[in-house]
PDB file of C-alpha atoms in Angstrom:
ATOM      1  CA  MET A  13     207.323   6.297  42.624  1.00  0.00           C
ATOM      2  CA  ILE A  14     207.082   9.873  41.771  1.00  0.00           C
ATOM      3  CA  GLU A  15     208.941  12.436  43.656  1.00  0.00           C
ATOM      4  CA  PHE A  16     209.205  16.110  43.303  1.00  0.00           C
ATOM      5  CA  LEU A  17     213.177  17.261  42.528  1.00  0.00           C
ATOM      6  CA  HIS A  18     211.907  20.986  43.958  1.00  0.00           C
ATOM      7  CA  PRO A  19     209.081  20.547  46.514  1.00  0.00           C
ATOM      8  CA  TRP A  20     209.018  23.570  48.061  1.00  0.00           C
ATOM      9  CA  ILE A  21     207.695  25.273  45.354  1.00  0.00           C
ATOM     10  CA  LEU A  22     204.688  23.376  45.605  1.00  0.00           C
ATOM     11  CA  ILE A  23     203.728  25.341  48.418  1.00  0.00           C
ATOM     12  CA  ALA A  24     202.886  28.563  45.475  1.00  0.00           C
ATOM     13  CA  LEU A  25     199.657  26.216  45.253  1.00  0.00           C
ATOM     14  CA  LEU A  26     198.395  27.594  48.305  1.00  0.00           C
ATOM     15  CA  LEU A  27     197.269  31.083  45.900  1.00  0.00           C
ATOM     16  CA  ILE A  28     194.726  29.325  44.248  1.00  0.00           C
ATOM     17  CA  PRO A  29     192.546  29.143  46.857  1.00  0.00           C
ATOM     18  CA  PHE A  30     193.177  33.000  47.461  1.00  0.00           C
ATOM     19  CA  LEU A  31     192.528  33.315  43.566  1.00  0.00           C
ATOM     20  CA  PHE A  32     189.836  32.130  43.579  1.00  0.00           C
ATOM     21  CA  TRP A  33     188.195  34.552  46.608  1.00  0.00           C
ATOM     22  CA  LEU A  34     189.947  36.867  44.678  1.00  0.00           C
ATOM     23  CA  PHE A  35     187.701  36.135  42.082  1.00  0.00           C
ATOM     24  CA  LYS A  36     184.576  35.819  43.801  1.00  0.00           C
ATOM     25  CA  THR A  37     184.722  39.029  46.050  1.00  0.00           C
ATOM     26  CA  LYS A  38     186.607  41.490  43.530  1.00  0.00           C
ATOM     27  CA  SER A  39     185.816  40.309  40.275  1.00  0.00           C
ATOM     28  CA  SER A  40     182.985  42.808  39.934  1.00  0.00           C
ATOM     29  CA  TYR A  41     185.737  46.120  40.997  1.00  0.00           C
ATOM     30  CA  LEU A  42     187.944  44.751  38.107  1.00  0.00           C
ATOM     31  CA  GLU A  43     185.824  45.069  35.241  1.00  0.00           C
ATOM     32  CA  GLY A  44     185.760  47.576  32.388  1.00  0.00           C
ATOM     33  CA  THR A  45     182.282  49.135  32.634  1.00  0.00           C
ATOM     34  CA  MET A  46     180.054  51.160  29.422  1.00  0.00           C
ATOM     35  CA  ARG A  47     177.157  53.635  30.001  1.00  0.00           C
ATOM     36  CA  ILE A  48     173.988  52.395  27.992  1.00  0.00           C
ATOM     37  CA  SER A  49     170.065  53.894  28.326  1.00  0.00           C
ATOM     38  CA  SER A  50     168.814  50.417  29.273  1.00  0.00           C
ATOM     39  CA  SER A  51     170.180  46.765  29.606  1.00  0.00           C
ATOM     40  CA  ALA A  52     167.086  45.093  29.211  1.00  0.00           C
ATOM     41  CA  SER A  53     168.200  43.807  25.570  1.00  0.00           C
ATOM     42  CA  LEU A  54     171.440  43.179  26.210  1.00  0.00           C
ATOM     43  CA  GLU A  55     170.535  40.500  28.896  1.00  0.00           C
ATOM     44  CA  LYS A  56     170.503  37.929  27.045  1.00  0.00           C
ATOM     45  CA  TYR A  57     172.635  37.643  24.784  1.00  0.00           C
ATOM     46  CA  PHE A  58     175.926  39.860  25.497  1.00  0.00           C
ATOM     47  CA  ARG A  59     176.185  39.906  29.462  1.00  0.00           C
ATOM     48  CA  LYS A  60     175.462  36.060  30.180  1.00  0.00           C
ATOM     49  CA  LYS A  61     177.441  34.451  27.339  1.00  0.00           C
ATOM     50  CA  GLY A  62     180.206  37.785  28.300  1.00  0.00           C
ATOM     51  CA  GLU A  63     180.221  35.944  32.394  1.00  0.00           C
ATOM     52  CA  LEU A  64     180.303  32.195  30.721  1.00  0.00           C
ATOM     53  CA  LYS A  65     183.657  33.706  28.752  1.00  0.00           C
ATOM     54  CA  TYR A  66     184.990  35.586  31.505  1.00  0.00           C
ATOM     55  CA  LYS A  67     184.713  32.336  34.082  1.00  0.00           C
ATOM     56  CA  ILE A  68     186.646  29.778  31.234  1.00  0.00           C
ATOM     57  CA  ILE A  69     189.291  32.062  30.593  1.00  0.00           C
ATOM     58  CA  PHE A  70     190.481  32.489  34.842  1.00  0.00           C
ATOM     59  CA  TYR A  71     189.443  29.057  35.213  1.00  0.00           C
ATOM     60  CA  PHE A  72     191.960  28.011  31.740  1.00  0.00           C
ATOM     61  CA  LYS A  73     194.887  30.617  34.065  1.00  0.00           C
ATOM     62  CA  ILE A  74     194.416  29.140  36.958  1.00  0.00           C
ATOM     63  CA  LEU A  75     194.968  25.819  35.857  1.00  0.00           C
ATOM     64  CA  THR A  76     197.820  26.536  33.479  1.00  0.00           C
ATOM     65  CA  LEU A  77     199.098  28.486  36.958  1.00  0.00           C
ATOM     66  CA  VAL A  78     198.016  24.905  38.389  1.00  0.00           C
ATOM     67  CA  LEU A  79     200.291  22.779  35.454  1.00  0.00           C
ATOM     68  CA  ILE A  80     203.245  25.768  35.171  1.00  0.00           C
ATOM     69  CA  ILE A  81     203.948  24.902  39.254  1.00  0.00           C
ATOM     70  CA  LEU A  82     203.961  21.454  39.115  1.00  0.00           C
ATOM     71  CA  ALA A  83     206.296  21.603  35.917  1.00  0.00           C
ATOM     72  CA  ILE A  84     208.804  24.103  38.205  1.00  0.00           C
ATOM     73  CA  ALA A  85     208.828  21.497  41.240  1.00  0.00           C
ATOM     74  CA  ARG A  86     210.296  19.226  38.622  1.00  0.00           C
ATOM     75  CA  PRO A  87     208.379  15.711  39.123  1.00  0.00           C
ATOM     76  CA  ARG A  88     210.264  12.434  37.893  1.00  0.00           C
ATOM     77  CA  LYS A  89     209.592   9.208  38.464  1.00  0.00           C
ATOM     78  CA  ILE A  90     212.293   6.947  39.769  1.00  0.00           C
ATOM     79  CA  ASP A  91     213.081   2.926  39.428  1.00  0.00           C
ATOM     80  CA  GLN A  92     214.964   1.690  42.141  1.00  0.00           C
ATOM     81  CA  LEU A  93     217.264  -1.150  40.012  1.00  0.00           C
ATOM     82  CA  GLN A  94     219.235  -4.278  42.482  1.00  0.00           C
ATOM     83  CA  MET A  95     222.571  -5.856  41.198  1.00  0.00           C
ATOM     84  CA  MET A  96     223.153  -9.202  43.089  1.00  0.00           C
ATOM     85  CA  ASN A  97     226.433 -10.629  43.341  1.00  0.00           C
ATOM     86  CA  ILE A  98     226.444 -14.205  44.990  1.00  0.00           C
ATOM     87  CA  ASP A  99     229.586 -16.123  46.323  1.00  0.00           C
ATOM     88  CA  VAL A 100     227.018 -19.371  46.766  1.00  0.00           C
ATOM     89  CA  VAL A 101     229.307 -22.273  49.269  1.00  0.00           C
ATOM     90  CA  ASP A 102     229.398 -25.590  47.802  1.00  0.00           C
ATOM     91  CA  ILE A 103     228.907 -28.232  50.473  1.00  0.00           C
ATOM     92  CA  ILE A 104     228.773 -32.087  50.628  1.00  0.00           C
ATOM     93  CA  LEU A 105     227.565 -33.872  53.797  1.00  0.00           C
ATOM     94  CA  VAL A 106     229.447 -36.624  54.288  1.00  0.00           C
ATOM     95  CA  ILE A 107     227.720 -39.403  56.747  1.00  0.00           C
ATOM     96  CA  ASP A 108     228.782 -42.631  58.457  1.00  0.00           C
ATOM     97  CA  ILE A 109     225.830 -45.251  57.800  1.00  0.00           C
ATOM     98  CA  SER A 110     227.894 -47.960  59.632  1.00  0.00           C
ATOM     99  CA  SER A 111     225.578 -50.475  61.734  1.00  0.00           C
ATOM    100  CA  SER A 112     226.648 -48.608  64.884  1.00  0.00           C
ATOM    101  CA  MET A 113     224.708 -45.787  63.967  1.00  0.00           C
ATOM    102  CA  LEU A 114     221.739 -47.449  65.194  1.00  0.00           C
ATOM    103  CA  ALA A 115     222.593 -46.576  68.585  1.00  0.00           C
ATOM    104  CA  GLU A 116     219.380 -45.429  70.475  1.00  0.00           C
ATOM    105  CA  ASP A 117     221.857 -42.874  72.355  1.00  0.00           C
ATOM    106  CA  PHE A 118     220.499 -40.122  70.413  1.00  0.00           C
ATOM    107  CA  LYS A 119     216.729 -40.645  69.802  1.00  0.00           C
ATOM    108  CA  PRO A 120     215.324 -42.899  67.697  1.00  0.00           C
ATOM    109  CA  ASN A 121     218.884 -43.251  67.103  1.00  0.00           C
ATOM    110  CA  ARG A 122     221.614 -42.128  65.542  1.00  0.00           C
ATOM    111  CA  LEU A 123     221.106 -41.945  62.276  1.00  0.00           C
ATOM    112  CA  GLU A 124     218.162 -40.299  62.466  1.00  0.00           C
ATOM    113  CA  ALA A 125     219.180 -37.998  64.396  1.00  0.00           C
ATOM    114  CA  VAL A 126     221.562 -36.236  61.898  1.00  0.00           C
ATOM    115  CA  LYS A 127     219.272 -37.014  59.077  1.00  0.00           C
ATOM    116  CA  GLU A 128     216.761 -34.216  61.412  1.00  0.00           C
ATOM    117  CA  ALA A 129     219.464 -32.006  61.994  1.00  0.00           C
ATOM    118  CA  ALA A 130     220.952 -32.462  57.986  1.00  0.00           C
ATOM    119  CA  GLN A 131     217.224 -31.804  56.982  1.00  0.00           C
ATOM    120  CA  LYS A 132     216.840 -28.268  58.864  1.00  0.00           C
ATOM    121  CA  PHE A 133     220.262 -27.611  58.070  1.00  0.00           C
ATOM    122  CA  ILE A 134     219.514 -27.812  54.413  1.00  0.00           C
ATOM    123  CA  SER A 135     216.778 -26.028  54.082  1.00  0.00           C
ATOM    124  CA  ASN A 136     218.512 -22.726  55.435  1.00  0.00           C
ATOM    125  CA  ARG A 137     221.028 -22.975  52.775  1.00  0.00           C
ATOM    126  CA  GLN A 138     218.597 -21.617  49.433  1.00  0.00           C
ATOM    127  CA  GLY A 139     221.530 -20.696  47.068  1.00  0.00           C
ATOM    128  CA  ASP A 140     223.902 -22.990  47.881  1.00  0.00           C
ATOM    129  CA  ARG A 141     224.838 -26.297  46.061  1.00  0.00           C
ATOM    130  CA  ILE A 142     224.619 -28.946  48.541  1.00  0.00           C
ATOM    131  CA  GLY A 143     225.622 -32.709  48.139  1.00  0.00           C
ATOM    132  CA  LEU A 144     225.367 -35.997  50.236  1.00  0.00           C
ATOM    133  CA  LEU A 145     227.801 -38.676  50.019  1.00  0.00           C
ATOM    134  CA  VAL A 146     227.350 -41.812  52.721  1.00  0.00           C
ATOM    135  CA  PHE A 147     229.663 -44.313  54.109  1.00  0.00           C
ATOM    136  CA  ALA A 148     230.624 -46.876  55.548  1.00  0.00           C
ATOM    137  CA  GLY A 149     233.128 -50.124  54.536  1.00  0.00           C
ATOM    138  CA  GLU A 150     232.693 -47.848  51.414  1.00  0.00           C
ATOM    139  CA  THR A 151     231.541 -44.485  49.871  1.00  0.00           C
ATOM    140  CA  PHE A 152     228.177 -43.760  48.150  1.00  0.00           C
ATOM    141  CA  ILE A 153     226.985 -40.721  46.652  1.00  0.00           C
ATOM    142  CA  GLN A 154     223.833 -40.619  47.356  1.00  0.00           C
ATOM    143  CA  CYS A 155     223.444 -37.030  45.917  1.00  0.00           C
ATOM    144  CA  PRO A 156     225.571 -34.929  43.717  1.00  0.00           C
ATOM    145  CA  LEU A 157     226.038 -31.055  44.488  1.00  0.00           C
ATOM    146  CA  THR A 158     222.644 -29.556  43.615  1.00  0.00           C
ATOM    147  CA  THR A 159     220.572 -26.451  44.725  1.00  0.00           C
ATOM    148  CA  ASP A 160     217.396 -28.272  44.214  1.00  0.00           C
ATOM    149  CA  ASN A 161     216.471 -28.549  47.999  1.00  0.00           C
ATOM    150  CA  ASN A 162     213.287 -30.415  47.348  1.00  0.00           C
ATOM    151  CA  VAL A 163     215.364 -33.441  45.658  1.00  0.00           C
ATOM    152  CA  LEU A 164     218.267 -33.159  48.307  1.00  0.00           C
ATOM    153  CA  SER A 165     215.371 -33.508  51.093  1.00  0.00           C
ATOM    154  CA  SER A 166     214.119 -36.325  49.519  1.00  0.00           C
ATOM    155  CA  LEU A 167     217.086 -38.588  48.703  1.00  0.00           C
ATOM    156  CA  LEU A 168     218.216 -37.730  52.737  1.00  0.00           C
ATOM    157  CA  LYS A 169     214.761 -39.489  53.473  1.00  0.00           C
ATOM    158  CA  ASP A 170     216.096 -42.382  52.109  1.00  0.00           C
ATOM    159  CA  ILE A 171     219.261 -43.254  53.265  1.00  0.00           C
ATOM    160  CA  SER A 172     219.712 -46.153  55.660  1.00  0.00           C
ATOM    161  CA  ILE A 173     222.525 -47.729  57.290  1.00  0.00           C
ATOM    162  CA  ALA A 174     224.576 -50.153  55.185  1.00  0.00           C
ATOM    163  CA  GLU A 175     224.162 -53.646  54.638  1.00  0.00           C
ATOM    164  CA  LYS A 176     225.889 -56.172  56.649  1.00  0.00           C
ATOM    165  CA  GLU A 177     228.484 -57.016  52.966  1.00  0.00           C
ATOM    166  CA  TYR A 178     229.495 -52.716  53.651  1.00  0.00           C
ATOM    167  CA  ASP A 179     229.879 -52.514  57.296  1.00  0.00           C
ATOM    168  CA  GLY A 180     232.874 -50.556  58.625  1.00  0.00           C
ATOM    169  CA  THR A 181     234.029 -46.833  58.693  1.00  0.00           C
ATOM    170  CA  ALA A 182     236.462 -45.780  56.044  1.00  0.00           C
ATOM    171  CA  ILE A 183     236.803 -42.389  56.697  1.00  0.00           C
ATOM    172  CA  GLY A 184     239.704 -41.632  54.924  1.00  0.00           C
ATOM    173  CA  MET A 185     238.168 -43.109  51.572  1.00  0.00           C
ATOM    174  CA  ALA A 186     234.830 -40.760  52.127  1.00  0.00           C
ATOM    175  CA  ILE A 187     237.136 -37.828  52.526  1.00  0.00           C
ATOM    176  CA  ALA A 188     238.868 -38.246  49.553  1.00  0.00           C
ATOM    177  CA  ASN A 189     235.660 -39.232  47.214  1.00  0.00           C
ATOM    178  CA  ALA A 190     234.078 -36.154  48.799  1.00  0.00           C
ATOM    179  CA  THR A 191     237.451 -33.925  47.616  1.00  0.00           C
ATOM    180  CA  ASN A 192     236.931 -35.674  44.385  1.00  0.00           C
ATOM    181  CA  ARG A 193     233.278 -33.791  44.095  1.00  0.00           C
ATOM    182  CA  LEU A 194     234.362 -30.356  45.285  1.00  0.00           C
ATOM    183  CA  ARG A 195     238.120 -29.952  43.780  1.00  0.00           C
ATOM    184  CA  ASP A 196     236.653 -28.179  40.225  1.00  0.00           C
ATOM    185  CA  SER A 197     234.299 -26.562  41.807  1.00  0.00           C
ATOM    186  CA  LYS A 198     234.677 -22.453  41.319  1.00  0.00           C
ATOM    187  CA  ALA A 199     233.039 -21.823  44.617  1.00  0.00           C
ATOM    188  CA  LYS A 200     234.354 -19.098  46.932  1.00  0.00           C
ATOM    189  CA  SER A 201     234.336 -21.579  49.816  1.00  0.00           C
ATOM    190  CA  LYS A 202     234.196 -25.159  49.652  1.00  0.00           C
ATOM    191  CA  ILE A 203     233.032 -26.982  53.076  1.00  0.00           C
ATOM    192  CA  MET A 204     232.668 -30.627  53.939  1.00  0.00           C
ATOM    193  CA  ILE A 205     231.288 -31.841  57.025  1.00  0.00           C
ATOM    194  CA  LEU A 206     232.029 -35.114  58.251  1.00  0.00           C
ATOM    195  CA  LEU A 207     229.572 -36.662  60.640  1.00  0.00           C
ATOM    196  CA  SER A 208     231.248 -40.635  62.359  1.00  0.00           C
ATOM    197  CA  ASP A 209     231.085 -42.612  65.360  1.00  0.00           C
ATOM    198  CA  GLY A 210     233.518 -44.818  65.479  1.00  0.00           C
ATOM    199  CA  SER A 211     237.103 -44.886  63.634  1.00  0.00           C
ATOM    200  CA  ASN A 212     238.758 -45.488  60.659  1.00  0.00           C
ATOM    201  CA  ASN A 213     239.102 -49.460  60.144  1.00  0.00           C
ATOM    202  CA  ALA A 214     238.255 -49.577  56.233  1.00  0.00           C
ATOM    203  CA  GLY A 215     239.850 -48.606  52.879  1.00  0.00           C
ATOM    204  CA  GLU A 216     242.835 -48.168  51.476  1.00  0.00           C
ATOM    205  CA  LEU A 217     243.531 -44.440  52.805  1.00  0.00           C
ATOM    206  CA  ASP A 218     243.555 -42.629  55.928  1.00  0.00           C
ATOM    207  CA  PRO A 219     241.839 -40.347  56.894  1.00  0.00           C
ATOM    208  CA  ILE A 220     245.102 -37.457  57.553  1.00  0.00           C
ATOM    209  CA  THR A 221     246.068 -37.870  54.181  1.00  0.00           C
ATOM    210  CA  ALA A 222     242.944 -37.640  52.862  1.00  0.00           C
ATOM    211  CA  ALA A 223     242.507 -34.283  54.275  1.00  0.00           C
ATOM    212  CA  GLY A 224     245.872 -33.599  53.200  1.00  0.00           C
ATOM    213  CA  LEU A 225     244.835 -33.583  49.793  1.00  0.00           C
ATOM    214  CA  ALA A 226     241.249 -32.211  50.794  1.00  0.00           C
ATOM    215  CA  SER A 227     243.561 -28.929  52.078  1.00  0.00           C
ATOM    216  CA  GLN A 228     245.088 -28.944  48.634  1.00  0.00           C
ATOM    217  CA  PHE A 229     241.822 -27.960  46.867  1.00  0.00           C
ATOM    218  CA  ASP A 230     241.479 -25.472  49.628  1.00  0.00           C
ATOM    219  CA  ILE A 231     238.807 -28.000  50.806  1.00  0.00           C
ATOM    220  CA  LYS A 232     237.593 -27.124  54.329  1.00  0.00           C
ATOM    221  CA  ILE A 233     236.202 -29.729  56.817  1.00  0.00           C
ATOM    222  CA  TYR A 234     234.524 -29.901  59.665  1.00  0.00           C
ATOM    223  CA  THR A 235     233.913 -32.822  61.272  1.00  0.00           C
ATOM    224  CA  ILE A 236     231.630 -34.391  64.234  1.00  0.00           C
ATOM    225  CA  GLY A 237     231.824 -37.061  66.316  1.00  0.00           C
ATOM    226  CA  ALA A 238     228.435 -38.279  67.406  1.00  0.00           C
ATOM    227  CA  ALA A 239     228.609 -40.442  70.241  1.00  0.00           C
ATOM    228  CA  THR A 240     227.721 -40.277  74.404  1.00  0.00           C
ATOM    229  CA  ASP A 241     230.223 -40.810  77.076  1.00  0.00           C
ATOM    230  CA  GLN A 242     229.644 -43.594  78.040  1.00  0.00           C
ATOM    231  CA  SER A 243     231.193 -46.643  77.699  1.00  0.00           C
ATOM    232  CA  LEU A 244     228.668 -48.660  75.670  1.00  0.00           C
ATOM    233  CA  SER A 245     225.514 -47.927  73.783  1.00  0.00           C
ATOM    234  CA  TYR A 246     223.046 -49.856  72.906  1.00  0.00           C
ATOM    235  CA  ILE A 247     221.573 -51.009  69.317  1.00  0.00           C
ATOM    236  CA  PRO A 248     218.775 -53.273  68.608  1.00  0.00           C
ATOM    237  CA  GLY A 249     219.154 -56.809  67.653  1.00  0.00           C
ATOM    238  CA  VAL A 250     222.897 -56.380  68.182  1.00  0.00           C
ATOM    239  CA  GLY A 251     222.999 -55.857  72.113  1.00  0.00           C
ATOM    240  CA  ARG A 252     225.352 -53.458  73.808  1.00  0.00           C
ATOM    241  CA  MET A 253     228.343 -51.715  71.769  1.00  0.00           C
ATOM    242  CA  ILE A 254     231.764 -49.721  73.128  1.00  0.00           C
ATOM    243  CA  ASN A 255     231.923 -46.741  71.577  1.00  0.00           C
ATOM    244  CA  GLU A 256     234.688 -46.597  69.662  1.00  0.00           C
ATOM    245  CA  ILE A 257     234.879 -42.296  68.095  1.00  0.00           C
ATOM    246  CA  ASP A 258     238.148 -41.640  67.230  1.00  0.00           C
ATOM    247  CA  GLU A 259     238.133 -37.672  68.238  1.00  0.00           C
ATOM    248  CA  LYS A 260     242.255 -37.344  67.874  1.00  0.00           C
ATOM    249  CA  THR A 261     241.603 -38.532  64.278  1.00  0.00           C
ATOM    250  CA  LEU A 262     238.064 -35.837  63.781  1.00  0.00           C
ATOM    251  CA  ILE A 263     240.538 -33.193  65.337  1.00  0.00           C
ATOM    252  CA  GLU A 264     243.389 -33.934  63.108  1.00  0.00           C
ATOM    253  CA  ILE A 265     241.498 -33.691  60.113  1.00  0.00           C
ATOM    254  CA  ALA A 266     239.362 -30.632  60.652  1.00  0.00           C
ATOM    255  CA  ASN A 267     243.084 -28.514  61.945  1.00  0.00           C
ATOM    256  CA  GLU A 268     244.598 -29.748  58.760  1.00  0.00           C
ATOM    257  CA  THR A 269     241.839 -28.239  56.395  1.00  0.00           C
ATOM    258  CA  LYS A 270     241.645 -25.314  59.337  1.00  0.00           C
ATOM    259  CA  GLY A 271     237.818 -26.642  59.793  1.00  0.00           C
ATOM    260  CA  LYS A 272     236.754 -27.349  63.268  1.00  0.00           C
ATOM    261  CA  TYR A 273     235.816 -30.571  65.418  1.00  0.00           C
ATOM    262  CA  PHE A 274     232.679 -30.638  67.178  1.00  0.00           C
ATOM    263  CA  ARG A 275     231.177 -33.688  69.636  1.00  0.00           C
ATOM    264  CA  ALA A 276     227.641 -34.719  69.823  1.00  0.00           C
ATOM    265  CA  ARG A 277     226.871 -36.251  73.033  1.00  0.00           C
ATOM    266  CA  ASP A 278     222.948 -35.333  72.390  1.00  0.00           C
ATOM    267  CA  LYS A 279     219.994 -35.047  69.894  1.00  0.00           C
ATOM    268  CA  ASP A 280     219.907 -31.593  70.977  1.00  0.00           C
ATOM    269  CA  MET A 281     224.048 -30.446  70.554  1.00  0.00           C
ATOM    270  CA  LEU A 282     223.775 -32.301  67.264  1.00  0.00           C
ATOM    271  CA  SER A 283     220.888 -30.263  65.961  1.00  0.00           C
ATOM    272  CA  GLU A 284     223.136 -27.054  67.711  1.00  0.00           C
ATOM    273  CA  ILE A 285     225.932 -28.075  66.129  1.00  0.00           C
ATOM    274  CA  TYR A 286     224.768 -28.088  62.416  1.00  0.00           C
ATOM    275  CA  LYS A 287     223.207 -24.740  63.412  1.00  0.00           C
ATOM    276  CA  GLN A 288     226.462 -23.170  64.474  1.00  0.00           C
ATOM    277  CA  ILE A 289     227.826 -24.683  61.011  1.00  0.00           C
ATOM    278  CA  ASP A 290     225.162 -22.762  59.759  1.00  0.00           C
ATOM    279  CA  SER A 291     226.378 -19.306  60.500  1.00  0.00           C
ATOM    280  CA  MET A 292     230.090 -19.606  60.480  1.00  0.00           C
ATOM    281  CA  GLU A 293     229.609 -20.481  56.150  1.00  0.00           C
ATOM    282  CA  ARG A 294     227.221 -18.531  55.133  1.00  0.00           C
ATOM    283  CA  THR A 295     226.836 -17.372  51.581  1.00  0.00           C
ATOM    284  CA  GLU A 296     227.492 -13.583  50.735  1.00  0.00           C
ATOM    285  CA  ILE A 297     225.750 -11.256  49.101  1.00  0.00           C
ATOM    286  CA  GLU A 298     226.730  -8.113  47.580  1.00  0.00           C
ATOM    287  CA  ILE A 299     223.824  -6.727  46.665  1.00  0.00           C
ATOM    288  CA  LYS A 300     224.615  -3.080  44.615  1.00  0.00           C
ATOM    289  CA  SER A 301     221.445  -0.306  44.239  1.00  0.00           C
ATOM    290  CA  TYR A 302     221.282   1.626  40.979  1.00  0.00           C
ATOM    291  CA  THR A 303     218.204   4.819  40.763  1.00  0.00           C
ATOM    292  CA  LYS A 304     216.904   5.471  37.429  1.00  0.00           C
ATOM    293  CA  TYR A 305     215.175   9.033  36.861  1.00  0.00           C
ATOM    294  CA  LYS A 306     212.376  10.070  34.517  1.00  0.00           C
ATOM    295  CA  GLU A 307     211.556  13.352  34.248  1.00  0.00           C
ATOM    296  CA  LEU A 308     207.615  14.312  33.740  1.00  0.00           C
ATOM    297  CA  PHE A 309     207.496  18.201  33.554  1.00  0.00           C
ATOM    298  CA  GLY A 310     206.714  18.135  30.114  1.00  0.00           C
ATOM    299  CA  TRP A 311     203.350  15.955  31.262  1.00  0.00           C
ATOM    300  CA  PHE A 312     202.548  19.880  32.778  1.00  0.00           C
ATOM    301  CA  LEU A 313     204.079  21.797  30.840  1.00  0.00           C
ATOM    302  CA  ILE A 314     203.341  20.962  27.397  1.00  0.00           C
ATOM    303  CA  PRO A 315     199.525  20.694  28.770  1.00  0.00           C
ATOM    304  CA  ALA A 316     200.003  24.580  30.225  1.00  0.00           C
ATOM    305  CA  LEU A 317     201.913  25.972  27.304  1.00  0.00           C
ATOM    306  CA  ILE A 318     198.429  24.954  25.196  1.00  0.00           C
ATOM    307  CA  LEU A 319     195.811  25.808  27.769  1.00  0.00           C
ATOM    308  CA  GLY A 320     197.848  29.536  27.896  1.00  0.00           C
ATOM    309  CA  ILE A 321     197.606  29.638  23.615  1.00  0.00           C
ATOM    310  CA  SER A 322     194.159  28.970  23.733  1.00  0.00           C
ATOM    311  CA  THR A 323     193.318  31.505  26.877  1.00  0.00           C
ATOM    312  CA  GLU A 324     194.999  33.895  24.983  1.00  0.00           C
ATOM    313  CA  THR A 325     193.158  32.939  21.713  1.00  0.00           C
ATOM    314  CA  LEU A 326     189.464  33.458  23.496  1.00  0.00           C
ATOM    315  CA  ASN A 327     190.514  36.726  25.537  1.00  0.00           C
ATOM    316  CA  ARG A 328     191.427  38.333  22.324  1.00  0.00           C
ATOM    317  CA  TYR A 329     188.004  36.410  20.094  1.00  0.00           C
ATOM    318  CA  THR A 330     185.632  37.856  23.288  1.00  0.00           C
ATOM    319  CA  PHE A 331     187.299  41.178  22.473  1.00  0.00           C
ATOM    320  CA  ASN A 332     186.922  41.837  19.047  1.00  0.00           C
ATOM    321  CA  ARG A 333     183.462  40.467  19.116  1.00  0.00           C
ATOM    322  CA  GLN A 334     182.744  43.325  21.833  1.00  0.00           C
ATOM    323  CA  THR A 335     183.751  45.885  19.311  1.00  0.00           C
TER     324      THR A 335
END
């Protein structure tokens, strides 16, 4: 981008049309004269040649004036430089994959509804590192912290219900393992989003103790309880199951780590909860702008100087020839 430091000086360019008008209408009155007996012999060799040189000198002067006006207006090139400081957020999604997540109170079932909501959450977190941990009676790291959302999304799609031998709900151990993944993080914010539809019934570590450990590493835990308010939910191949979501424990986990507890009673509420968490934990981007100027007046002033010298030289040459 090019700008003029003193753009008001460009108004002087309006003089150019006036000078042309003056040249066309008044030039004959400004010429020097001499009396001779006949101009017939001078017409071919001197008059036409003199008129041509006079026009060249005039146009050189006009062009020199234009260049000088442009140079005085101080043209300069502007380069905008931006420096970004990005404070990324490290996030681990902790998802329950116990058999109860097959309940169909969320269509098509709880697990698929969670995967869909988590997928939308991931697509909105550009630049952040996100990991994926799943748990039932044991915990499994599905994806370590990464900025590659394509890989993360692919691994999210591969999540399925835990095999029968690993069934259960080890919330405490899930928090402990996720904490282990986040504790050495240098990110400004370290977040854990834990979703479960049951109560802790497996593992060697109780959830509140695990939450206290996470708090020591400044890890904030958002907890989500996923189940309807009905006392029973249907699981294909199993039949009706009692909803045993432990809201009290999930609330305590969130409070211990300065997070927040959410209750999802259907698929739409679940998606909205992930949206709320997304808006609450945004990446901070600090942008500093710098402007670099490159002066361009020399590109006009130097040609103006050359033209001025050329005009004066041509003018003297013409005078000497006439004398």
